[in-house]
Each structure stands twice: as structure tokens, then as C-alpha cells.
mmCIF file with all atom_site columns, C-alpha atoms in Angstrom:
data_model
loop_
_atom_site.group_PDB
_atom_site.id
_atom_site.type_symbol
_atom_site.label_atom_id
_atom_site.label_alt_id
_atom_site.label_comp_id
_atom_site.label_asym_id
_atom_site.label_entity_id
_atom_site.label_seq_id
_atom_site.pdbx_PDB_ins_code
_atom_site.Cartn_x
_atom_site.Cartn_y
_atom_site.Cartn_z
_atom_site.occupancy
_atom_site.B_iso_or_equiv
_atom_site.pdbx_formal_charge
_atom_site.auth_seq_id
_atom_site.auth_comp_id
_atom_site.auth_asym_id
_atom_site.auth_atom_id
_atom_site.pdbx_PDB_model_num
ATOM 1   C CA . UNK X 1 1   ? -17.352 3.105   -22.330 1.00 0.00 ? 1   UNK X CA 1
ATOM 2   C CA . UNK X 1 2   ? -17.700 -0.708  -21.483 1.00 0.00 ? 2   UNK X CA 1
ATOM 3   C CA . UNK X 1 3   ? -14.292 -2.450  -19.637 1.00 0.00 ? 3   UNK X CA 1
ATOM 4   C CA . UNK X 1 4   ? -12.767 -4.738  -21.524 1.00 0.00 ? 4   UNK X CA 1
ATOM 5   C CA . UNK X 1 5   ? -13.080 -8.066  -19.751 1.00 0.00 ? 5   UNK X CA 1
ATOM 6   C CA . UNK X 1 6   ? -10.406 -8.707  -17.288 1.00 0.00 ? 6   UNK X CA 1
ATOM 7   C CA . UNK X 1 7   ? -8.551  -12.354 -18.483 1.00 0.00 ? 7   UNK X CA 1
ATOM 8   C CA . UNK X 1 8   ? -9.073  -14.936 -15.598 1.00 0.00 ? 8   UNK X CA 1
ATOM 9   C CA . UNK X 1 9   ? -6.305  -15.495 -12.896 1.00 0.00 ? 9   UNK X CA 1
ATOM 10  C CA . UNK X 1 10  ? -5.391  -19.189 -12.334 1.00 0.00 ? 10  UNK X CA 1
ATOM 11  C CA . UNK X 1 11  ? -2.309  -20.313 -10.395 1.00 0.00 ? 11  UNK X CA 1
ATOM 12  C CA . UNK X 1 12  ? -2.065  -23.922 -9.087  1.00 0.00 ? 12  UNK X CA 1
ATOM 13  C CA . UNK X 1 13  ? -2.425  -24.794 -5.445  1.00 0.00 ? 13  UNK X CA 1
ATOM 14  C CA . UNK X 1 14  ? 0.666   -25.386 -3.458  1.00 0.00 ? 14  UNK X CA 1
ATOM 15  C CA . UNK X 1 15  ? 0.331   -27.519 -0.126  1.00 0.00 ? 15  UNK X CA 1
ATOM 16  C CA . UNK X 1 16  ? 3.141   -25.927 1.772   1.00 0.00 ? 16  UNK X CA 1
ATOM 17  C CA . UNK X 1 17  ? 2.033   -22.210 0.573   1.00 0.00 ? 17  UNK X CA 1
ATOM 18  C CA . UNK X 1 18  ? 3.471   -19.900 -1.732  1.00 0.00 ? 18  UNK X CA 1
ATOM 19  C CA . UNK X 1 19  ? 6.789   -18.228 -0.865  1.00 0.00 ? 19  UNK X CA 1
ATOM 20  C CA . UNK X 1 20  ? 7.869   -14.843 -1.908  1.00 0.00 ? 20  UNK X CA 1
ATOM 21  C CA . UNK X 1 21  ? 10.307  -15.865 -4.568  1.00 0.00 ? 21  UNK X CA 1
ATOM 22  C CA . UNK X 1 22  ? 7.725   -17.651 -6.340  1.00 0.00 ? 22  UNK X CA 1
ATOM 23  C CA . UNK X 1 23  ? 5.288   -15.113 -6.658  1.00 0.00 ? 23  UNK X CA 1
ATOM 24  C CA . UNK X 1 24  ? 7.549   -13.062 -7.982  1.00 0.00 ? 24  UNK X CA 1
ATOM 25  C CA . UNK X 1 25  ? 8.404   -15.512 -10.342 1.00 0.00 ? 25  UNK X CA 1
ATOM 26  C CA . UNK X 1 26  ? 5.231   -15.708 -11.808 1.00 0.00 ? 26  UNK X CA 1
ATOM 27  C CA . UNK X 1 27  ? 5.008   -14.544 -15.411 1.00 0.00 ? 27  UNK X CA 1
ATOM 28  C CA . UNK X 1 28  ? 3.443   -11.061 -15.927 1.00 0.00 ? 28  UNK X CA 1
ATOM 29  C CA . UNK X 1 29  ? 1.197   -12.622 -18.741 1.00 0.00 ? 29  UNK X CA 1
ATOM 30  C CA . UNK X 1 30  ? -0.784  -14.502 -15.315 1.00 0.00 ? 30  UNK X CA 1
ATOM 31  C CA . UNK X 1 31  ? -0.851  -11.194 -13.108 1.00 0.00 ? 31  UNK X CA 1
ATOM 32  C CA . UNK X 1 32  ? -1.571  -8.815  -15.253 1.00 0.00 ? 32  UNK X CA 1
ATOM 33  C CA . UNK X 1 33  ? -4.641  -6.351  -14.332 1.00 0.00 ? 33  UNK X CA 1
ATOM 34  C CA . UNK X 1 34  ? -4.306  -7.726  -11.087 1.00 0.00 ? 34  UNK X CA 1
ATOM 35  C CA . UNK X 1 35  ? -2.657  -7.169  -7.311  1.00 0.00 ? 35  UNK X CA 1
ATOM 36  C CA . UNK X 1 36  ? -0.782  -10.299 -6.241  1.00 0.00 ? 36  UNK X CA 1
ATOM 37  C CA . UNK X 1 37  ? -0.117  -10.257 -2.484  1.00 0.00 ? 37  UNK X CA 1
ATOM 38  C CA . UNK X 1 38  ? 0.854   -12.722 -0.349  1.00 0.00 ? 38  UNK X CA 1
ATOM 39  C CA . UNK X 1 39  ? 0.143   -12.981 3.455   1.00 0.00 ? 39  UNK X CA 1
ATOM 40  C CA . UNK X 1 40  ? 1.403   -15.928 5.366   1.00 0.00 ? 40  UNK X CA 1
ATOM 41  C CA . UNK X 1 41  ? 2.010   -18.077 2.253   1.00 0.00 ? 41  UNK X CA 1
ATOM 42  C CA . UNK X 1 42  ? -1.573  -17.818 0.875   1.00 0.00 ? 42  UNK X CA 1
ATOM 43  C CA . UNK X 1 43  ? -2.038  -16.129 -2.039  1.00 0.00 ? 43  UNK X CA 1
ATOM 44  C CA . UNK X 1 44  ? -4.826  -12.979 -2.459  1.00 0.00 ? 44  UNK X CA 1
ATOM 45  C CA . UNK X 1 45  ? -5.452  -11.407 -5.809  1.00 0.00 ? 45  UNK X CA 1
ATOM 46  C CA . UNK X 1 46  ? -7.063  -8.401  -6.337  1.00 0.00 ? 46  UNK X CA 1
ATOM 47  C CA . UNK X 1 47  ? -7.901  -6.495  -9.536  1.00 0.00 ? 47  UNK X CA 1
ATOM 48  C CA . UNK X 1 48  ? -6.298  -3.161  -10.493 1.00 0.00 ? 48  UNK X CA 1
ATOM 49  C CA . UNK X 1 49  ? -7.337  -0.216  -8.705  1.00 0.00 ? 49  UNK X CA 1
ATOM 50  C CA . UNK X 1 50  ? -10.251 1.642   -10.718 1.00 0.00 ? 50  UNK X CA 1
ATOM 51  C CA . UNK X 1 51  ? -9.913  5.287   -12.366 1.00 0.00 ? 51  UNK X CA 1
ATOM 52  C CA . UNK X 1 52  ? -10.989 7.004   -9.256  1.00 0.00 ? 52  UNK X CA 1
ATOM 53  C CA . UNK X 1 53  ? -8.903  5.312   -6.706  1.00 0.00 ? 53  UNK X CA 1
ATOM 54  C CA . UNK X 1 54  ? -5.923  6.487   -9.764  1.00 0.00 ? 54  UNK X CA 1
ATOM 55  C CA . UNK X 1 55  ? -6.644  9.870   -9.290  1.00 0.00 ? 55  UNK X CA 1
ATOM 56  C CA . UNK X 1 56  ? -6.741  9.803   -5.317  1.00 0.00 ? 56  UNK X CA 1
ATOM 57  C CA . UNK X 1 57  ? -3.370  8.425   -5.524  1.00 0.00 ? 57  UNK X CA 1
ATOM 58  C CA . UNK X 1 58  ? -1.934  10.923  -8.252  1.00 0.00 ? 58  UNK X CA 1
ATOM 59  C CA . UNK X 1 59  ? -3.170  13.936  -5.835  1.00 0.00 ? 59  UNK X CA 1
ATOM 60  C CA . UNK X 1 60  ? -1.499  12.439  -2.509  1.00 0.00 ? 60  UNK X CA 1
ATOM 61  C CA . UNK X 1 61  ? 1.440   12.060  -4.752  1.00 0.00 ? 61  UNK X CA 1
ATOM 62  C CA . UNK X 1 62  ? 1.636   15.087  -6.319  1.00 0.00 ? 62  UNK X CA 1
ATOM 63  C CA . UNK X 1 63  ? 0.827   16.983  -2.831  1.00 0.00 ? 63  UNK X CA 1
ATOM 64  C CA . UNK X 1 64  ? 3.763   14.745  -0.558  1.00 0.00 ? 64  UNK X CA 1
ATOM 65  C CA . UNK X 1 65  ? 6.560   14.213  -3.066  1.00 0.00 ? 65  UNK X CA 1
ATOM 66  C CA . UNK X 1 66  ? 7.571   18.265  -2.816  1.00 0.00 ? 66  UNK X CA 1
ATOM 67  C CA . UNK X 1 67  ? 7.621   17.603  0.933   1.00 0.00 ? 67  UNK X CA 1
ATOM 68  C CA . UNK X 1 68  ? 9.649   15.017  1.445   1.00 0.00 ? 68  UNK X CA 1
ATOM 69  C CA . UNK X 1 69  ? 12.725  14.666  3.953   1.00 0.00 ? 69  UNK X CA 1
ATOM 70  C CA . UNK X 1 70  ? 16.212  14.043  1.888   1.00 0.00 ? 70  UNK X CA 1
ATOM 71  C CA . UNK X 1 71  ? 16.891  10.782  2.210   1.00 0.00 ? 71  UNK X CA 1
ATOM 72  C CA . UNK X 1 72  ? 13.461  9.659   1.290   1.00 0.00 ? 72  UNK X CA 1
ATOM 73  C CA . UNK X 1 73  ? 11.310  8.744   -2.241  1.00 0.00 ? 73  UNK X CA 1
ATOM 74  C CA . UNK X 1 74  ? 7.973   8.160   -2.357  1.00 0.00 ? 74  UNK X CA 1
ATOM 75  C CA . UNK X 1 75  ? 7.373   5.360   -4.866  1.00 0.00 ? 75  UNK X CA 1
ATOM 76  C CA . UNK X 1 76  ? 3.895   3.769   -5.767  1.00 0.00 ? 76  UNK X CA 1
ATOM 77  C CA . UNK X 1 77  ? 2.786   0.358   -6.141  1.00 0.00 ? 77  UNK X CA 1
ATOM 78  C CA . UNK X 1 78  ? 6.152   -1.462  -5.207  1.00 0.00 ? 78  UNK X CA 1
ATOM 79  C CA . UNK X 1 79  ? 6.784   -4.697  -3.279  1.00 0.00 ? 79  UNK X CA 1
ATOM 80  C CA . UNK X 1 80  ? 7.257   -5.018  0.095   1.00 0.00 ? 80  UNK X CA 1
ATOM 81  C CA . UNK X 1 81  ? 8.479   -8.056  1.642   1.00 0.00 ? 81  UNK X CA 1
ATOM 82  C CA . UNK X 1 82  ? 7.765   -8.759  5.307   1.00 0.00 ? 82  UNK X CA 1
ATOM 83  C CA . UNK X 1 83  ? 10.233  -12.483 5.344   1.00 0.00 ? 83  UNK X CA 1
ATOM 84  C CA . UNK X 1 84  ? 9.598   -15.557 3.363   1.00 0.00 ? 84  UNK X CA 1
ATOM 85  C CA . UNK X 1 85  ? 5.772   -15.640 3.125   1.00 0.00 ? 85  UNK X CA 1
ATOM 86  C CA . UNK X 1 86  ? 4.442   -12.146 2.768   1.00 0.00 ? 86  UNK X CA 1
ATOM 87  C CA . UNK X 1 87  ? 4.631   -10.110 -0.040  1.00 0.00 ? 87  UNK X CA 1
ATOM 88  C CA . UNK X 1 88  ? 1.976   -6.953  0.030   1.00 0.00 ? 88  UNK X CA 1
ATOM 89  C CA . UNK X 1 89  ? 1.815   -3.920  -2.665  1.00 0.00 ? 89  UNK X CA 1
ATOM 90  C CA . UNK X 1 90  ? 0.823   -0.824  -0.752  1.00 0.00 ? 90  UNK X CA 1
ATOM 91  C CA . UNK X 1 91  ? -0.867  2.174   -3.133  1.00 0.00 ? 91  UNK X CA 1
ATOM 92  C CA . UNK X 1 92  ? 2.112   4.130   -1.853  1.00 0.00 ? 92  UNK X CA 1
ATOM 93  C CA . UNK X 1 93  ? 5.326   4.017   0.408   1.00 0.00 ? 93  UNK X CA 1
ATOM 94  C CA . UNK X 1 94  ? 7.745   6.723   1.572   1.00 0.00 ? 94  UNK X CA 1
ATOM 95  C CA . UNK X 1 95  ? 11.177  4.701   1.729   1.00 0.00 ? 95  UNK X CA 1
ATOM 96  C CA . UNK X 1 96  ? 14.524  5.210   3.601   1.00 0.00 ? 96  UNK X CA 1
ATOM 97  C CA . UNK X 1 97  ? 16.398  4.002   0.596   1.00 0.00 ? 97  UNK X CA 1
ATOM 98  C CA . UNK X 1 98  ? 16.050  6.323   -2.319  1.00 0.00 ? 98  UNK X CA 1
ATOM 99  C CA . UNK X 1 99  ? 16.973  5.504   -6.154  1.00 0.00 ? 99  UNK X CA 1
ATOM 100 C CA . UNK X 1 100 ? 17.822  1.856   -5.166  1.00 0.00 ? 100 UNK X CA 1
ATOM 101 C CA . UNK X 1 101 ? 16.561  -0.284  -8.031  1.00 0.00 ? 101 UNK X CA 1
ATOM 102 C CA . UNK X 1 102 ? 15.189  -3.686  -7.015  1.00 0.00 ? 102 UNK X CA 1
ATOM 103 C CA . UNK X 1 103 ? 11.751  -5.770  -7.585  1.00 0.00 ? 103 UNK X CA 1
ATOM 104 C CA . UNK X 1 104 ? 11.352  -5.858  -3.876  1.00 0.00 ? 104 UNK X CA 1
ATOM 105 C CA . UNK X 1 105 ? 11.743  -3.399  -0.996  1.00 0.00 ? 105 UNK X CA 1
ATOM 106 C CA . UNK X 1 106 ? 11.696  -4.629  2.567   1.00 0.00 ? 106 UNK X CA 1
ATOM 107 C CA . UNK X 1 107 ? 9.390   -3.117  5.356   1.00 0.00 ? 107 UNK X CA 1
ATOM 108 C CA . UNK X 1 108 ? 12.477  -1.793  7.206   1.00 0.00 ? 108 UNK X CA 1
ATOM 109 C CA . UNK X 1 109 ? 13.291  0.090   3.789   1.00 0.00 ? 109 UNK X CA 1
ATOM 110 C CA . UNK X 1 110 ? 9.521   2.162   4.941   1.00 0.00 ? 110 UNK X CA 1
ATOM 111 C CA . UNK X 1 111 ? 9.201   5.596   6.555   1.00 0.00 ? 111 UNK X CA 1
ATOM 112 C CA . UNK X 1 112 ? 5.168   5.128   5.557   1.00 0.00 ? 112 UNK X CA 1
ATOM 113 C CA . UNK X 1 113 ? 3.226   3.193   3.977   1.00 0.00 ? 113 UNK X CA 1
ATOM 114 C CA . UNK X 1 114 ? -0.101  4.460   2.276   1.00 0.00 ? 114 UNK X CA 1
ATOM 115 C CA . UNK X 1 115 ? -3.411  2.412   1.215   1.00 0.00 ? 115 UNK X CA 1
ATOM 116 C CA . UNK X 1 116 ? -6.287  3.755   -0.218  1.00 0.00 ? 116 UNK X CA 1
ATOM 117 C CA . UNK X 1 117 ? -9.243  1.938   0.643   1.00 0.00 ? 117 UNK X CA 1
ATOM 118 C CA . UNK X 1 118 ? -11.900 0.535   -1.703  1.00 0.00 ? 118 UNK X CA 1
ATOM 119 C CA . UNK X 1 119 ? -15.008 -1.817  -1.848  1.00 0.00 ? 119 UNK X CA 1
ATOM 120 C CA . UNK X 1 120 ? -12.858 -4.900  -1.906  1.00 0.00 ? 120 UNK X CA 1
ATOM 121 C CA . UNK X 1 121 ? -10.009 -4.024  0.368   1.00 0.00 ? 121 UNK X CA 1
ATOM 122 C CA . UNK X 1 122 ? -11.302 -1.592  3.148   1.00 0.00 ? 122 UNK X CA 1
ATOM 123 C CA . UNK X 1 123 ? -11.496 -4.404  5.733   1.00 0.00 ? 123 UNK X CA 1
ATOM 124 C CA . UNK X 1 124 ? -7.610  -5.743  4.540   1.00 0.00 ? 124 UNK X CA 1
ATOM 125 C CA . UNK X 1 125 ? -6.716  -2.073  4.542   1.00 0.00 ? 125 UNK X CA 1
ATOM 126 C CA . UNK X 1 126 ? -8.122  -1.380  8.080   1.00 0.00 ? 126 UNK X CA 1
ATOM 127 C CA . UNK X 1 127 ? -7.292  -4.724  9.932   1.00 0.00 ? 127 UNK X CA 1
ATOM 128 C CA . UNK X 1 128 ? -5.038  -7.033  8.571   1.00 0.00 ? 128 UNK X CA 1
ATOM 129 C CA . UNK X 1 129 ? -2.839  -4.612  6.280   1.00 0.00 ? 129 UNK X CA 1
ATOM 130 C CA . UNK X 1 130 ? -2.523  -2.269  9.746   1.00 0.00 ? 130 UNK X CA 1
ATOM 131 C CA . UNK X 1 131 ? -1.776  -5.310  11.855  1.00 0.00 ? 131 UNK X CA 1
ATOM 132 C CA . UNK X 1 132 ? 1.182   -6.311  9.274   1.00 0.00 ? 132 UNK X CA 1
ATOM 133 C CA . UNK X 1 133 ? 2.513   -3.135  9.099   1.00 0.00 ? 133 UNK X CA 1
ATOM 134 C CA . UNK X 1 134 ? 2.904   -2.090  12.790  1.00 0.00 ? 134 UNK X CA 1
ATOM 135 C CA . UNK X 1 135 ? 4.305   -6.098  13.061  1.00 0.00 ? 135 UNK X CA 1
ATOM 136 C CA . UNK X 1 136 ? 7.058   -5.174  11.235  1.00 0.00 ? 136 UNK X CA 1
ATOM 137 C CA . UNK X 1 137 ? 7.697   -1.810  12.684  1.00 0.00 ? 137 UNK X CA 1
ATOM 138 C CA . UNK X 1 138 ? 7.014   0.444   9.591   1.00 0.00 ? 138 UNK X CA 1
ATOM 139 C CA . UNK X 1 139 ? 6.957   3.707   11.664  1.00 0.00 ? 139 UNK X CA 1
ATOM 140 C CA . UNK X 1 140 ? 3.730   5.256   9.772   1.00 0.00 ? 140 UNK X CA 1
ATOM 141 C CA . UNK X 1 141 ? 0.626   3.878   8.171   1.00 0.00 ? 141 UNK X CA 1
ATOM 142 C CA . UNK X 1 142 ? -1.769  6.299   6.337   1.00 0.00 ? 142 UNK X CA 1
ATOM 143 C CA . UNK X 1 143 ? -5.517  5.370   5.369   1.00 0.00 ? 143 UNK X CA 1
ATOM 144 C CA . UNK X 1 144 ? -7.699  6.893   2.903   1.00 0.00 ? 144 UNK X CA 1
ATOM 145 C CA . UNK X 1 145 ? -11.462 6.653   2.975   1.00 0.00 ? 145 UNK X CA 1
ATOM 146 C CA . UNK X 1 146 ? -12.238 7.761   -0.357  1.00 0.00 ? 146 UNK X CA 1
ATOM 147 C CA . UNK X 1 147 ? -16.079 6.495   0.490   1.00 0.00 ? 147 UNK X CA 1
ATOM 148 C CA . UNK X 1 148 ? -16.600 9.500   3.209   1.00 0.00 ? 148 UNK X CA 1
ATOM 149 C CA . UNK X 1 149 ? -17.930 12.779  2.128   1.00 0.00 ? 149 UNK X CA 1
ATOM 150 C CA . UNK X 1 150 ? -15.116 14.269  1.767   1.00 0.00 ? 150 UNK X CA 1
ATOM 151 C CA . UNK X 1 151 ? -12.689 12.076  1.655   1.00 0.00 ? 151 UNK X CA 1
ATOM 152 C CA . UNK X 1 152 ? -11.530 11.272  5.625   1.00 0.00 ? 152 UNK X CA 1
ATOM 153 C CA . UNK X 1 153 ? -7.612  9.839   6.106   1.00 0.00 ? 153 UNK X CA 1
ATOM 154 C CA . UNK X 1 154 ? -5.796  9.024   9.433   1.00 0.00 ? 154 UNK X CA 1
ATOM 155 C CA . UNK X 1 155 ? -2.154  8.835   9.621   1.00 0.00 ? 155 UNK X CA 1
ATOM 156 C CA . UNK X 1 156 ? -1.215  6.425   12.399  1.00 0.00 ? 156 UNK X CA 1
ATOM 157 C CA . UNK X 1 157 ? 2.415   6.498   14.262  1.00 0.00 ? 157 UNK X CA 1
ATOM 158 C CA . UNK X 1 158 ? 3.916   3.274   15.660  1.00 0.00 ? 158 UNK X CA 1
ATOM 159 C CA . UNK X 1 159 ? 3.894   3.232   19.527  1.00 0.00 ? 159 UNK X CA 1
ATOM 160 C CA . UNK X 1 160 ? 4.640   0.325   21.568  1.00 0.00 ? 160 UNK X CA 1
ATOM 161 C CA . UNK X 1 161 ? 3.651   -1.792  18.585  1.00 0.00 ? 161 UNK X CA 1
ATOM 162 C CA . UNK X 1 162 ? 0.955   -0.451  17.647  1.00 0.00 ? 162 UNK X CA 1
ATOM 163 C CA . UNK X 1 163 ? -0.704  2.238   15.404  1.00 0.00 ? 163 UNK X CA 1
ATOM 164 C CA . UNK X 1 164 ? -2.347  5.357   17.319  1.00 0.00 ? 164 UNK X CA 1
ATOM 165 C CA . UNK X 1 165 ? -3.794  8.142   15.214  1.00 0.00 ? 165 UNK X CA 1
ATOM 166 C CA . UNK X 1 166 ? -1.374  11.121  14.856  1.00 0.00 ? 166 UNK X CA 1
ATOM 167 C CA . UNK X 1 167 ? -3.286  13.188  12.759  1.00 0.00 ? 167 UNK X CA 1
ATOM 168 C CA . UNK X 1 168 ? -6.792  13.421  10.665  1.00 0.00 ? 168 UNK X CA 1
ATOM 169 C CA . UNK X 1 169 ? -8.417  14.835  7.484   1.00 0.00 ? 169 UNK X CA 1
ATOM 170 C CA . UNK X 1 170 ? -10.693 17.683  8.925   1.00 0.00 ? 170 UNK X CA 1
ATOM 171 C CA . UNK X 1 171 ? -13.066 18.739  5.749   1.00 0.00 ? 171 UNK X CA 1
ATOM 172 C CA . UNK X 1 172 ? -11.158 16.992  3.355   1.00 0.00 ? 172 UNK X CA 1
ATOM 173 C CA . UNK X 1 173 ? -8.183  18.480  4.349   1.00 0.00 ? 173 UNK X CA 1
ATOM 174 C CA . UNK X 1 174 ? -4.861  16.317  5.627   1.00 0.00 ? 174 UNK X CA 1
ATOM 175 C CA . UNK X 1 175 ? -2.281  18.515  7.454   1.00 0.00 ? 175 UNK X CA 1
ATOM 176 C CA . UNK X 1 176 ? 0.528   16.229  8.297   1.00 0.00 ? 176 UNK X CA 1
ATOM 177 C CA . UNK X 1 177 ? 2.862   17.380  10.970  1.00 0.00 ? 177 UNK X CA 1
ATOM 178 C CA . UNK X 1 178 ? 4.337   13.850  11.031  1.00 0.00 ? 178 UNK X CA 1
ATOM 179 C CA . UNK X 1 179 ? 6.314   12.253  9.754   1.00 0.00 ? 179 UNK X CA 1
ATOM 180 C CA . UNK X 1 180 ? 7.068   15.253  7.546   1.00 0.00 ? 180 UNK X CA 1
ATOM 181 C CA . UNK X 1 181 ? 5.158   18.703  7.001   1.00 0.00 ? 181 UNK X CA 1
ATOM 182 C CA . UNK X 1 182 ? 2.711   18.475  4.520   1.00 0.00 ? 182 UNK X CA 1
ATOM 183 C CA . UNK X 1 183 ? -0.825  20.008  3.518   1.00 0.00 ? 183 UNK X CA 1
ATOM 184 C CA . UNK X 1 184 ? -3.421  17.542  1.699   1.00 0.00 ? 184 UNK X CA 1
ATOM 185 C CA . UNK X 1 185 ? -6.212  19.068  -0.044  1.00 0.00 ? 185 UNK X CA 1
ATOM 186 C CA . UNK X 1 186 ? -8.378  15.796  -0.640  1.00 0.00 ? 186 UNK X CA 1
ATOM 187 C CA . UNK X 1 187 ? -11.542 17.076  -2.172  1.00 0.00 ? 187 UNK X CA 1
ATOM 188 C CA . UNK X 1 188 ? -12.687 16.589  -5.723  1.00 0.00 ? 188 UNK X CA 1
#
């Protein structure tokens, strides 16, 4: 089965940067198929995540929602705002703030915040994305490697700023014992 092709994203320059507001403001025909972030006022588009990448996602889902604290909903694909000019779209957040309706979540709404990486993001997901996180505090960062054999993830805990590994896949296996209880079978 051939991919339809994916329509061509064009947004005008802005000298000053963009701002959140106005990338939310964009209409959905110009983002559609596509990840609009924004990090410090410059815009960085991605395309949709592909069918594998989907079904990594649907199996942390389906494996952490049961396990959730009360008081927490894990939602995919949402918002985040970090101030003014950031705007990022994790594959997954655990948030503080459940059943709250809104286009836009801030960080301090996150308990975690989950990316899964692929071809075109891992070095976002494992630098900058990690950097922005821990800046604003979000207490837990999980990353998926979907390209190791099995798939390897590291959840990382805030301390002093920064992220520190607090627990690893072992065999394709994630057993969480922070920030919640929770068993991860990641294999095929």
C-alpha cells in the first residue's frame, strides 16, 4: 500500500518569532499530517508519527492508564506550553489536572512526560526535548528507543534540575517503581 502524498507545509516567516497563540491559531487545513512545535519562537514541523511508532504508543497506554495515581490522566498528543515561545506535543503526558478541557496544558499541569523516539526526532527527543523538560521542572521524562532490539526505555526523575535515570527496560521489559507502579511489556 503506497502513502498518499503528504500536502506541503508553508507558513510565512515572522522576524520577531512565532508566539504560542499564533501557532495555535493556525488553521488545521495548514497542520494537518503534521507536528507543529515551537521552541524559543522558531517554528519545527514534523510529520505524523508512522504506524509503528502508533502501536508503541497504544501498548504504553494501554499498560500505564490502569496504573495510574487518582488525581492523574494520561492523555496523548496534547499541547504543552512552556511561556510565550514554546509550544511542544509530547507522544504522551501523565497530568496533575484530570478531565480539564483546554487546547493547551502547561508543563506544571505534568507528572511525566513520554516521547517515543524515531529517525527524525531521536536527537530532539534525547537533548533538547530532555533539556526543556527538566527546565521547567516536569518531575519525570520517559524515553523510548523503539530502534534497540528490544525496545530499551529510561525513565528519568528530576534532581537538582536535572534528569537522572530512575529506572530501565531490562529485555524489553519496563518495571516502573516511579512515579507510579507499573509493569511494561515492550516487545512485539
Amino acid at each position: 500500500m503506497v502513502a498518499p502524498a503528504e500536502p506541503e507545509f508553508r507558513v510565512a516567516s515572522r522576524p520577531d518569532g512565532w508566539t504560542v497563540d499564533q501557532v495555535l491559531a493556525l488553521p488545521e487545513e495548514h497542520t494537518s499530517g503534521n507536528r507543529v512545535e515551537l521552541v524559543d519562537g522558531v517554528l519545527n514541523v514534523s510529520p505524523a508519527p508512522a504506524s509503528a511508532h502508533q502501536r508503541l504508543l497504544q501498548k504504553l497506554q494501554l499498560a500505564l492508564a490502569p496504573r495510574l495515581p487518582e488525581g492523574t490522566e494520561l492523555l496523548p498528543g496534547v499541547n504543552v506550553r512552556f511561556g510565550e515561545k514554546r509550544l511542544l506535543i509530547p507522544d504522551f503526558v501523565v497530568l496533575t489536572c484530570p478531565a480539564v478541557d483546554t487546547t493547551w496544558y502547561s508543563a506544571t499541569d505534568l507528572l511525566l512526560v513520554a516521547e517515543i523516539e524515531s529517525p527524525s526526532t531521536r536527537v530532539q527527543d534525547r537533548i533538547l526535548k530532555k533539556a526543556l523538560y527538566a527546565e521547567a521542572l516536569i518531575p519525570y521524562y520517559l524515553l523510548v528507543d523503539p530502534a534497540q532490539a528490544p525496545v530499551a526505555a529510561t525513565v528519568f526523575g528530576l534532581d537538582g534540575g536535572e534528569y537522572v535515570p530512575v529506572g530501565k527496560s531490562e529485555g524489553g521489559v519496563l518495571e516502573l517503581a516511579e512515579p507510579f507502579a507499573a509493569r511494561v511489556d515492550l516487545r512485539g
